[in-house]
Coordinates of N, CA and C in Angstrom, one line a residue:
Chain A
N20 N 246.7 240.0 98.6 CA 246.4 240.4 97.2 C 245.3 241.5 97.3
A21 N 245.6 242.7 96.9 CA 244.7 243.8 97.1 C 243.5 243.8 96.1
G22 N 243.7 243.3 94.8 CA 242.7 243.3 93.8 C 242.5 244.7 93.2
V23 N 241.3 245.2 93.3 CA 241.0 246.5 92.7 C 240.8 247.5 93.9
T24 N 241.6 248.5 93.9 CA 241.5 249.5 95.0 C 241.0 250.8 94.5
Q25 N 240.0 251.4 95.1 CA 239.4 252.7 94.7 C 239.6 253.7 95.9
T26 N 240.0 254.9 95.5 CA 240.1 256.0 96.5 C 239.6 257.3 95.8
P27 N 238.9 258.2 96.6 CA 238.5 257.9 98.0 C 237.2 257.1 98.1
K28 N 236.8 256.6 99.2 CA 235.6 255.9 99.4 C 234.4 256.8 99.5
F29 N 234.6 258.0 100.0 CA 233.5 259.0 100.1 C 234.1 260.4 99.7
Q30 N 233.2 261.2 99.0 CA 233.7 262.5 98.7 C 232.4 263.4 98.5
V31 N 232.5 264.6 99.0 CA 231.5 265.6 98.8 C 232.1 266.8 98.0
L32 N 231.4 267.1 97.0 CA 231.9 268.2 96.1 C 230.8 269.3 96.0
K33 N 231.3 270.5 95.7 CA 230.3 271.6 95.3 C 230.2 271.6 93.8
T34 N 229.1 272.0 93.3 CA 228.9 272.1 91.8 C 230.0 273.0 91.2
G35 N 230.6 272.4 90.1 CA 231.6 273.1 89.4 C 233.0 272.7 89.9
Q36 N 233.2 272.1 91.0 CA 234.5 271.6 91.4 C 234.9 270.4 90.6
S37 N 236.2 270.2 90.5 CA 236.8 269.0 89.8 C 237.4 268.1 90.8
M38 N 237.5 266.8 90.4 CA 238.2 265.8 91.2 C 238.5 264.6 90.4
T39 N 239.3 263.8 90.9 CA 239.7 262.5 90.3 C 239.5 261.3 91.2
L40 N 238.8 260.4 90.7 CA 238.6 259.1 91.4 C 239.7 258.2 91.0
Q41 N 240.4 257.6 91.9 CA 241.6 256.8 91.6 C 241.2 255.3 91.6
C42 N 241.8 254.5 90.7 CA 241.5 253.1 90.6 C 242.9 252.4 90.2
A43 N 243.2 251.4 91.0 CA 244.4 250.7 90.8 C 244.1 249.2 91.0
Q44 N 244.7 248.4 90.1 CA 244.6 246.9 90.2 C 246.0 246.3 90.1
D45 N 246.2 245.2 90.9 CA 247.5 244.6 91.0 C 247.4 243.2 90.4
M46 N 246.5 242.9 89.5 CA 246.3 241.6 88.9 C 246.8 241.5 87.5
N47 N 247.4 242.6 87.0 CA 248.0 242.7 85.6 C 246.8 242.5 84.6
H48 N 245.7 243.0 84.9 CA 244.5 242.9 84.0 C 244.6 243.9 82.9
E49 N 244.3 243.4 81.7 CA 244.3 244.3 80.5 C 243.1 245.3 80.5
Y50 N 242.0 244.7 80.8 CA 240.7 245.5 80.7 C 240.3 246.1 82.0
M51 N 240.0 247.4 81.9 CA 239.5 248.2 83.1 C 238.4 249.1 82.7
S52 N 237.5 249.3 83.6 CA 236.3 250.1 83.3 C 235.8 250.8 84.5
W53 N 234.9 251.8 84.3 CA 234.2 252.6 85.3 C 232.7 252.5 85.1
Y54 N 232.0 252.2 86.2 CA 230.6 252.2 86.2 C 230.0 253.2 87.3
R55 N 228.8 253.6 87.0 CA 228.1 254.3 88.1 C 226.8 253.6 88.4
Q56 N 226.5 253.6 89.7 CA 225.3 252.9 90.1 C 224.3 253.9 90.7
D57 N 223.1 253.9 90.1 CA 222.0 254.8 90.6 C 220.8 254.0 90.9
P58 N 220.0 254.4 91.8 CA 218.8 253.6 92.2 C 217.9 253.4 91.0
G59 N 217.5 252.1 90.8 CA 216.6 251.8 89.7 C 217.2 251.7 88.3
M60 N 218.5 252.0 88.3 CA 219.2 252.0 87.0 C 220.3 250.9 86.8
G61 N 220.6 250.2 87.9 CA 221.7 249.3 87.8 C 223.0 249.9 87.6
L62 N 223.9 249.3 87.0 CA 225.3 249.8 86.8 C 225.4 250.2 85.3
R63 N 225.8 251.4 85.1 CA 226.0 251.9 83.7 C 227.4 252.2 83.4
L64 N 227.9 251.8 82.3 CA 229.3 251.9 81.9 C 229.6 253.3 81.5
I65 N 230.7 253.9 82.1 CA 231.1 255.3 81.8 C 232.2 255.3 80.7
H66 N 233.3 254.7 81.0 CA 234.4 254.5 80.1 C 235.1 253.2 80.3
Y67 N 235.8 252.7 79.3 CA 236.5 251.5 79.5 C 237.9 251.6 78.8
S68 N 238.8 250.6 79.1 CA 240.1 250.6 78.4 C 240.4 249.1 78.2
V69 N 240.9 248.8 77.0 CA 241.3 247.4 76.7 C 242.8 247.2 76.9
G70 N 243.5 248.3 77.3 CA 245.0 248.2 77.5 C 245.6 249.5 77.7
A71 N 246.8 249.6 78.1 CA 247.5 250.9 78.3 C 247.5 251.7 77.0
G72 N 247.1 253.0 77.2 CA 247.1 253.9 76.1 C 245.8 253.9 75.2
I73 N 244.9 253.0 75.6 CA 243.6 252.8 74.8 C 242.4 253.0 75.7
T74 N 241.6 254.0 75.4 CA 240.3 254.2 76.1 C 239.2 254.4 75.1
D75 N 238.0 254.1 75.6 CA 236.8 254.3 74.8 C 235.6 254.6 75.7
Q76 N 234.6 255.2 75.0 CA 233.4 255.6 75.8 C 232.4 254.5 76.0
G77 N 231.7 254.6 77.1 CA 230.7 253.6 77.4 C 229.3 254.2 77.2
E78 N 228.4 253.9 78.0 CA 227.0 254.3 77.8 C 226.7 255.7 78.3
V79 N 227.4 256.2 79.3 CA 227.2 257.5 79.9 C 228.5 258.3 80.1
P80 N 229.2 258.7 79.0 CA 230.5 259.2 79.2 C 230.6 260.7 79.4
N81 N 229.5 261.4 79.2 CA 229.5 262.9 79.3 C 229.8 263.4 80.7
G82 N 230.8 264.3 80.8 CA 231.2 264.9 82.0 C 232.3 264.2 82.7
Y83 N 232.8 263.1 82.1 CA 233.9 262.3 82.6 C 235.0 262.2 81.6
N84 N 236.3 262.2 82.1 CA 237.4 261.9 81.3 C 238.2 260.7 82.0
V85 N 238.9 260.0 81.1 CA 239.8 258.9 81.7 C 241.1 258.9 80.9
S86 N 242.1 258.2 81.5 CA 243.3 258.0 80.8 C 243.9 256.7 81.3
R87 N 244.7 256.0 80.5 CA 245.3 254.8 80.9 C 246.8 254.8 80.5
S88 N 247.6 255.4 81.3 CA 249.0 255.5 81.0 C 249.8 254.2 81.5
T89 N 249.3 253.5 82.4 CA 249.9 252.2 82.8 C 248.8 251.1 82.9
T90 N 249.3 249.9 82.9 CA 248.3 248.8 83.0 C 247.6 248.8 84.4
E91 N 248.2 249.3 85.4 CA 247.7 249.2 86.8 C 246.6 250.3 87.1
D92 N 246.7 251.5 86.5 CA 245.9 252.6 86.9 C 244.9 253.1 85.9
F93 N 243.7 253.5 86.3 CA 242.7 253.9 85.4 C 241.9 255.0 86.2
P94 N 242.4 256.2 86.3 CA 241.7 257.3 87.0 C 240.5 257.9 86.2
L95 N 239.5 258.3 86.9 CA 238.3 258.9 86.4 C 238.2 260.3 86.8
R96 N 238.2 261.3 85.9 CA 238.2 262.7 86.2 C 236.8 263.3 85.9
L97 N 236.4 264.1 86.9 CA 235.2 264.9 86.8 C 235.7 266.4 86.6
L98 N 235.5 267.0 85.5 CA 236.1 268.3 85.3 C 235.3 269.4 85.9
S99 N 234.0 269.3 85.9 CA 233.1 270.3 86.5 C 231.9 269.6 87.1
A100 N 232.0 269.3 88.3 CA 230.9 268.4 88.9 C 229.6 269.0 88.9
A101 N 228.5 268.2 88.6 CA 227.1 268.6 88.6 C 226.4 267.7 89.6
P102 N 225.2 268.2 90.1 CA 224.4 267.3 91.0 C 224.0 266.0 90.4
S103 N 223.9 266.0 89.1 CA 223.5 264.7 88.4 C 224.6 263.7 88.4
Q104 N 225.8 264.0 88.9 CA 226.9 263.1 89.0 C 226.9 262.5 90.4
T105 N 226.0 262.9 91.2 CA 225.9 262.2 92.5 C 225.6 260.7 92.3
S106 N 226.4 259.8 92.8 CA 226.3 258.4 92.5 C 227.3 257.6 93.3
V107 N 227.2 256.3 93.1 CA 228.3 255.4 93.6 C 229.0 254.9 92.4
Y108 N 230.3 255.1 92.4 CA 231.2 254.7 91.3 C 232.0 253.5 91.6
F109 N 232.0 252.6 90.6 CA 232.7 251.3 90.7 C 233.7 251.2 89.6
C110 N 235.0 250.9 90.0 CA 236.0 250.5 89.0 C 236.0 249.0 88.9
A111 N 236.3 248.5 87.7 CA 236.3 247.0 87.6 C 237.4 246.7 86.6
S112 N 238.0 245.5 86.7 CA 239.0 245.0 85.8 C 238.8 243.6 85.4
S113 N 239.4 243.2 84.3 CA 239.2 241.8 83.8 C 240.5 241.3 83.2
Y114 N 240.8 240.0 83.3 CA 242.1 239.5 82.9 C 242.3 239.5 81.4
S115 N 241.2 239.6 80.6 CA 241.4 239.5 79.2 C 241.1 240.8 78.5
S116 N 241.7 241.1 77.4 CA 241.4 242.3 76.6 C 240.1 242.1 75.9
V117 N 239.6 240.9 75.7 CA 238.3 240.6 75.2 C 237.4 240.4 76.4
N118 N 236.4 241.3 76.5 CA 235.7 241.3 77.8 C 234.6 240.2 77.8
T119 N 235.0 239.1 78.5 CA 234.0 238.0 78.7 C 233.1 238.4 79.8
G120 N 233.3 239.5 80.5 CA 232.4 240.0 81.5 C 232.7 239.6 82.9
E121 N 233.7 238.7 83.1 CA 234.0 238.3 84.5 C 234.9 239.4 85.1
L122 N 234.2 240.4 85.6 CA 234.9 241.6 86.1 C 235.2 241.4 87.6
F123 N 236.3 242.0 88.0 CA 236.6 242.1 89.5 C 236.3 243.6 89.8
F124 N 235.5 243.8 90.8 CA 235.1 245.2 91.2 C 235.8 245.7 92.4
G125 N 236.0 247.0 92.5 CA 236.4 247.6 93.7 C 235.2 247.8 94.6
E126 N 235.5 248.4 95.8 CA 234.4 248.5 96.8 C 233.5 249.7 96.5
G127 N 233.9 250.6 95.6 CA 233.0 251.7 95.3 C 233.5 253.0 95.9
S128 N 233.1 254.1 95.3 CA 233.3 255.4 95.8 C 232.0 256.2 95.7
R129 N 231.6 256.6 96.9 CA 230.3 257.4 97.0 C 230.6 258.9 96.8
L130 N 230.0 259.4 95.8 CA 230.2 260.9 95.5 C 228.9 261.6 95.6
T131 N 229.0 262.7 96.4 CA 227.8 263.6 96.5 C 228.2 265.0 96.0
V132 N 227.4 265.5 95.0 CA 227.7 266.9 94.5 C 226.5 267.8 94.9
L133 N 226.9 268.8 95.7 CA 225.9 269.7 96.2 C 225.6 270.9 95.3
Chain B
D12 N 218.0 253.8 76.8 CA 217.1 252.7 76.7 C 217.9 251.4 77.2
Q13 N 217.3 250.9 78.3 CA 218.0 249.7 78.9 C 217.9 248.5 78.0
Q14 N 219.0 247.9 77.7 CA 219.0 246.7 76.9 C 218.9 245.4 77.7
V15 N 219.1 245.5 79.0 CA 219.0 244.4 79.9 C 218.0 244.8 81.0
K16 N 216.9 244.0 81.2 CA 215.9 244.4 82.1 C 215.6 243.3 83.1
Q17 N 215.5 243.7 84.4 CA 215.1 242.8 85.5 C 213.8 243.5 86.0
N18 N 212.7 242.8 85.7 CA 211.4 243.5 86.0 C 210.9 243.3 87.4
S19 N 211.6 242.4 88.2 CA 211.2 242.2 89.6 C 212.2 242.9 90.5
P20 N 211.9 244.0 91.1 CA 212.9 244.7 92.0 C 213.2 243.9 93.2
S21 N 212.3 243.0 93.7 CA 212.5 242.3 94.9 C 211.9 240.9 94.9
L22 N 212.5 240.0 95.7 CA 212.0 238.6 95.8 C 212.2 238.2 97.2
S23 N 211.2 237.6 97.8 CA 211.3 237.1 99.2 C 211.1 235.6 99.1
V24 N 212.0 234.8 99.7 CA 211.8 233.3 99.6 C 212.2 232.7 101.0
Q25 N 211.6 231.6 101.3 CA 211.9 230.9 102.5 C 213.2 230.1 102.4
E26 N 213.9 230.1 103.5 CA 215.1 229.3 103.5 C 214.8 227.9 103.1
G27 N 215.7 227.3 102.2 CA 215.5 225.9 101.8 C 214.7 225.8 100.5
R28 N 214.0 226.9 100.1 CA 213.2 226.8 98.9 C 214.0 227.3 97.7
I29 N 213.4 227.3 96.5 CA 214.1 227.7 95.3 C 213.9 229.2 95.1
S30 N 214.9 229.9 94.7 CA 214.8 231.3 94.3 C 215.0 231.3 92.8
I31 N 214.1 232.0 92.1 CA 214.1 232.1 90.6 C 214.2 233.6 90.3
L32 N 215.2 234.0 89.6 CA 215.4 235.4 89.2 C 215.4 235.5 87.7
N33 N 214.7 236.5 87.2 CA 214.5 236.6 85.7 C 215.1 237.8 85.1
C34 N 215.5 237.7 83.8 CA 216.1 238.8 83.1 C 215.8 238.7 81.7
D35 N 215.5 239.8 81.1 CA 215.2 239.9 79.6 C 216.2 240.9 79.0
Y36 N 216.5 240.6 77.7 CA 217.4 241.5 77.0 C 216.9 241.8 75.6
T37 N 217.3 242.8 75.0 CA 216.8 243.2 73.7 C 217.9 243.1 72.6
N38 N 219.1 243.2 72.9 CA 220.2 243.2 71.9 C 220.6 241.8 71.5
S39 N 220.4 241.4 70.3 CA 220.7 240.1 69.8 C 222.2 239.9 69.6
M40 N 223.0 240.9 69.7 CA 224.4 240.8 69.6 C 225.1 240.3 70.9
F41 N 224.4 240.3 72.0 CA 225.0 239.9 73.2 C 225.5 238.4 73.1
D42 N 226.7 238.1 73.5 CA 227.2 236.8 73.3 C 227.6 236.1 74.6
Y43 N 227.4 236.8 75.7 CA 227.8 236.2 77.0 C 226.9 236.8 78.0
F44 N 226.4 236.0 79.0 CA 225.5 236.5 80.0 C 226.0 236.1 81.3
L45 N 225.8 237.0 82.3 CA 226.4 236.7 83.6 C 225.4 237.2 84.7
W46 N 225.6 236.7 85.9 CA 224.9 237.1 87.1 C 226.0 237.5 88.1
Y47 N 225.7 238.7 88.7 CA 226.6 239.2 89.8 C 225.7 239.4 91.0
K48 N 226.4 239.2 92.2 CA 225.8 239.3 93.5 C 226.4 240.5 94.2
K49 N 225.6 241.3 94.9 CA 226.2 242.5 95.6 C 225.6 242.6 97.0
Y50 N 226.5 242.7 97.9 CA 226.1 243.0 99.3 C 226.3 244.5 99.5
P51 N 225.6 245.1 100.5 CA 225.7 246.5 100.8 C 227.1 246.9 101.1
A52 N 227.5 248.1 100.6 CA 228.8 248.7 100.8 C 229.9 247.9 100.2
E53 N 229.6 247.0 99.3 CA 230.7 246.2 98.7 C 230.5 246.3 97.2
G54 N 231.5 245.9 96.4 CA 231.4 245.9 95.0 C 230.7 244.6 94.6
P55 N 230.1 244.5 93.4 CA 229.5 243.3 92.9 C 230.6 242.2 92.7
T56 N 230.2 240.9 92.9 CA 231.1 239.8 92.7 C 230.4 238.9 91.7
F57 N 231.3 238.3 90.8 CA 230.8 237.4 89.8 C 230.2 236.1 90.4
L58 N 229.1 235.7 89.9 CA 228.4 234.5 90.4 C 228.5 233.3 89.4
I59 N 228.0 233.5 88.2 CA 227.9 232.5 87.2 C 227.7 233.1 85.9
S60 N 228.1 232.4 84.8 CA 227.9 232.9 83.5 C 227.5 231.8 82.5
I61 N 227.0 232.3 81.3 CA 226.7 231.3 80.3 C 227.0 231.9 78.9
S62 N 227.5 231.1 78.0 CA 227.8 231.6 76.7 C 226.5 231.5 75.9
S63 N 226.4 232.3 74.8 CA 225.2 232.3 74.0 C 225.0 231.0 73.2
I64 N 226.0 230.1 73.2 CA 225.9 228.9 72.5 C 225.3 227.8 73.4
K65 N 225.1 228.1 74.6 CA 224.6 227.1 75.6 C 223.2 227.5 76.0
D66 N 222.5 226.5 76.6 CA 221.2 226.9 77.2 C 221.1 226.7 78.7
K67 N 222.2 226.1 79.3 CA 222.2 225.9 80.7 C 223.6 225.8 81.2
N68 N 223.8 226.3 82.4 CA 225.1 226.2 83.1 C 224.9 226.1 84.6
E69 N 225.5 225.1 85.2 CA 225.3 224.8 86.6 C 226.6 224.9 87.4
D70 N 226.5 225.5 88.6 CA 227.6 225.6 89.5 C 227.1 225.5 90.9
G71 N 227.2 224.3 91.4 CA 226.7 224.0 92.8 C 225.2 224.3 92.9
R72 N 224.8 225.2 93.8 CA 223.4 225.6 94.0 C 222.9 226.5 93.0
F73 N 223.7 227.0 92.1 CA 223.3 228.0 91.1 C 223.2 227.4 89.7
T74 N 222.1 227.7 89.0 CA 222.0 227.3 87.6 C 221.4 228.5 86.8
V75 N 222.0 228.7 85.7 CA 221.5 229.7 84.8 C 221.0 229.1 83.5
F76 N 219.8 229.6 83.1 CA 219.2 229.1 81.9 C 219.1 230.2 80.9
L77 N 219.3 229.9 79.6 CA 219.3 230.9 78.6 C 218.3 230.4 77.5
N78 N 217.3 231.3 77.2 CA 216.4 231.0 76.1 C 216.6 232.1 75.1
K79 N 217.4 231.8 74.1 CA 217.8 232.9 73.1 C 216.6 233.3 72.2
S80 N 215.7 232.4 71.9 CA 214.6 232.8 71.1 C 213.7 233.8 71.8
A81 N 213.6 233.6 73.1 CA 212.8 234.5 73.9 C 213.6 235.7 74.4
K82 N 214.9 235.7 74.2 CA 215.8 236.7 74.8 C 215.6 236.8 76.3
H83 N 215.7 235.7 76.9 CA 215.4 235.6 78.4 C 216.4 234.7 79.1
L84 N 216.8 235.1 80.2 CA 217.6 234.2 81.1 C 217.1 234.2 82.5
S85 N 217.4 233.2 83.2 CA 217.0 233.1 84.6 C 218.1 232.4 85.4
L86 N 218.1 232.7 86.7 CA 219.0 232.2 87.7 C 218.2 231.4 88.7
H87 N 218.5 230.2 88.9 CA 217.9 229.4 90.0 C 218.9 229.1 91.1
I88 N 218.4 229.4 92.3 CA 219.2 229.1 93.5 C 218.5 228.1 94.3
V89 N 219.1 226.9 94.5 CA 218.5 225.8 95.2 C 219.5 225.0 96.1
P90 N 219.3 224.9 97.4 CA 218.3 225.6 98.2 C 218.7 227.0 98.5
S91 N 217.8 227.9 98.8 CA 218.2 229.2 99.2 C 218.7 229.2 100.6
Q92 N 219.7 230.0 100.9 CA 220.3 230.1 102.2 C 220.3 231.6 102.7
P93 N 220.3 231.8 104.0 CA 220.3 233.2 104.5 C 221.4 234.1 103.9
G94 N 222.6 233.5 103.6 CA 223.7 234.2 103.0 C 223.5 234.6 101.6
D95 N 222.4 234.1 101.0 CA 222.0 234.5 99.6 C 221.3 235.8 99.6
S96 N 220.9 236.3 100.7 CA 220.2 237.6 100.7 C 221.2 238.7 100.2
A97 N 220.8 239.3 99.1 CA 221.7 240.3 98.4 C 221.0 240.9 97.2
V98 N 221.6 241.8 96.5 CA 221.1 242.3 95.2 C 221.8 241.5 94.1
Y99 N 221.0 241.0 93.2 CA 221.5 240.2 92.1 C 221.3 241.0 90.8
F100 N 222.4 241.1 90.1 CA 222.4 241.8 88.8 C 222.6 240.9 87.6
C101 N 221.8 241.0 86.7 CA 221.9 240.3 85.4 C 222.8 241.2 84.5
A102 N 223.7 240.6 83.7 CA 224.5 241.4 82.8 C 224.7 240.6 81.5
A103 N 224.9 241.4 80.4 CA 225.2 240.8 79.1 C 226.3 241.6 78.4
S104 N 227.1 240.8 77.7 CA 228.3 241.3 77.1 C 228.3 241.3 75.6
A105 N 228.8 242.4 75.0 CA 229.0 242.5 73.5 C 230.0 243.6 73.2
N106 N 231.0 243.3 72.4 CA 231.9 244.4 71.9 C 232.6 245.1 73.1
Y107 N 233.2 244.4 74.0 CA 233.9 245.0 75.1 C 233.1 245.7 76.1
K108 N 231.8 245.7 76.0 CA 230.9 246.4 76.9 C 230.0 245.4 77.6
L109 N 229.8 245.7 78.9 CA 229.0 244.8 79.7 C 227.8 245.7 80.2
S110 N 226.6 245.3 79.8 CA 225.4 246.0 80.2 C 224.7 245.3 81.3
F111 N 224.2 246.1 82.3 CA 223.6 245.5 83.5 C 222.1 245.8 83.6
G112 N 221.4 244.9 84.2 CA 220.0 245.2 84.6 C 220.0 246.0 85.9
A113 N 218.8 246.4 86.3 CA 218.6 247.3 87.5 C 218.8 246.5 88.8
G114 N 218.8 245.2 88.8 CA 219.0 244.4 90.0 C 217.7 243.9 90.6
T115 N 217.8 242.8 91.3 CA 216.7 242.2 92.1 C 217.2 242.0 93.5
T116 N 216.5 242.5 94.5 CA 216.9 242.3 95.9 C 216.3 241.0 96.4
V117 N 217.1 240.1 96.8 CA 216.6 238.8 97.3 C 216.7 238.8 98.8
T118 N 215.6 238.4 99.5 CA 215.6 238.3 100.9 C 215.2 236.8 101.2
V119 N 216.1 236.1 101.9 CA 215.8 234.8 102.3 C 215.3 234.8 103.8
R120 N 214.1 234.3 104.0 CA 213.5 234.3 105.3 C 213.8 233.0 106.0
A121 N 214.1 233.1 107.3 CA 214.4 231.8 108.1 C 213.1 231.0 108.3

């Protein structure tokens, strides 16, 4: 059982480049979300989705886009990377469309923007 | 503005003793509170939770206490074991969004 799979695990970008962080879950979870972790800040919610075709903004959505065309996948797009987006990104999913908070996390993707 | 705050960035405790982690929140709309544990280079994993209608929840060595009037929750780990050395995040849920504290790094000394 793979759970939540994130790719790539590491990525280095130059300012202005674009990229997509992939996230897939095989647990048939309705709820999926993206967080970023920065020192002293904990995890901050970027975007979330309560089901296929439905997405909404979290606490820090600027500079990021998401889509949810299937239940399994929830990619995070950086359209024009900035050094402030250097962070560790976590994808997480939950079994219920009502977020009781018991999230299953991926292992994280470490992104460096030069 | 962080709605969930963990004011102690680190905690060192001797093996076998009690670890007490604290968390404060400001949003009275939070209806579910959770603790997550994180090892280096891994994603956080769910540890224990409590609904806003309760004041205590226990699971083995882990107990979470909620004081709604003070907007405060705590996690007790008894007895502390070397494998408990990790970063612990407090989190609170409202309206499909989960807000996290900055984390407390726990080190259990032999």
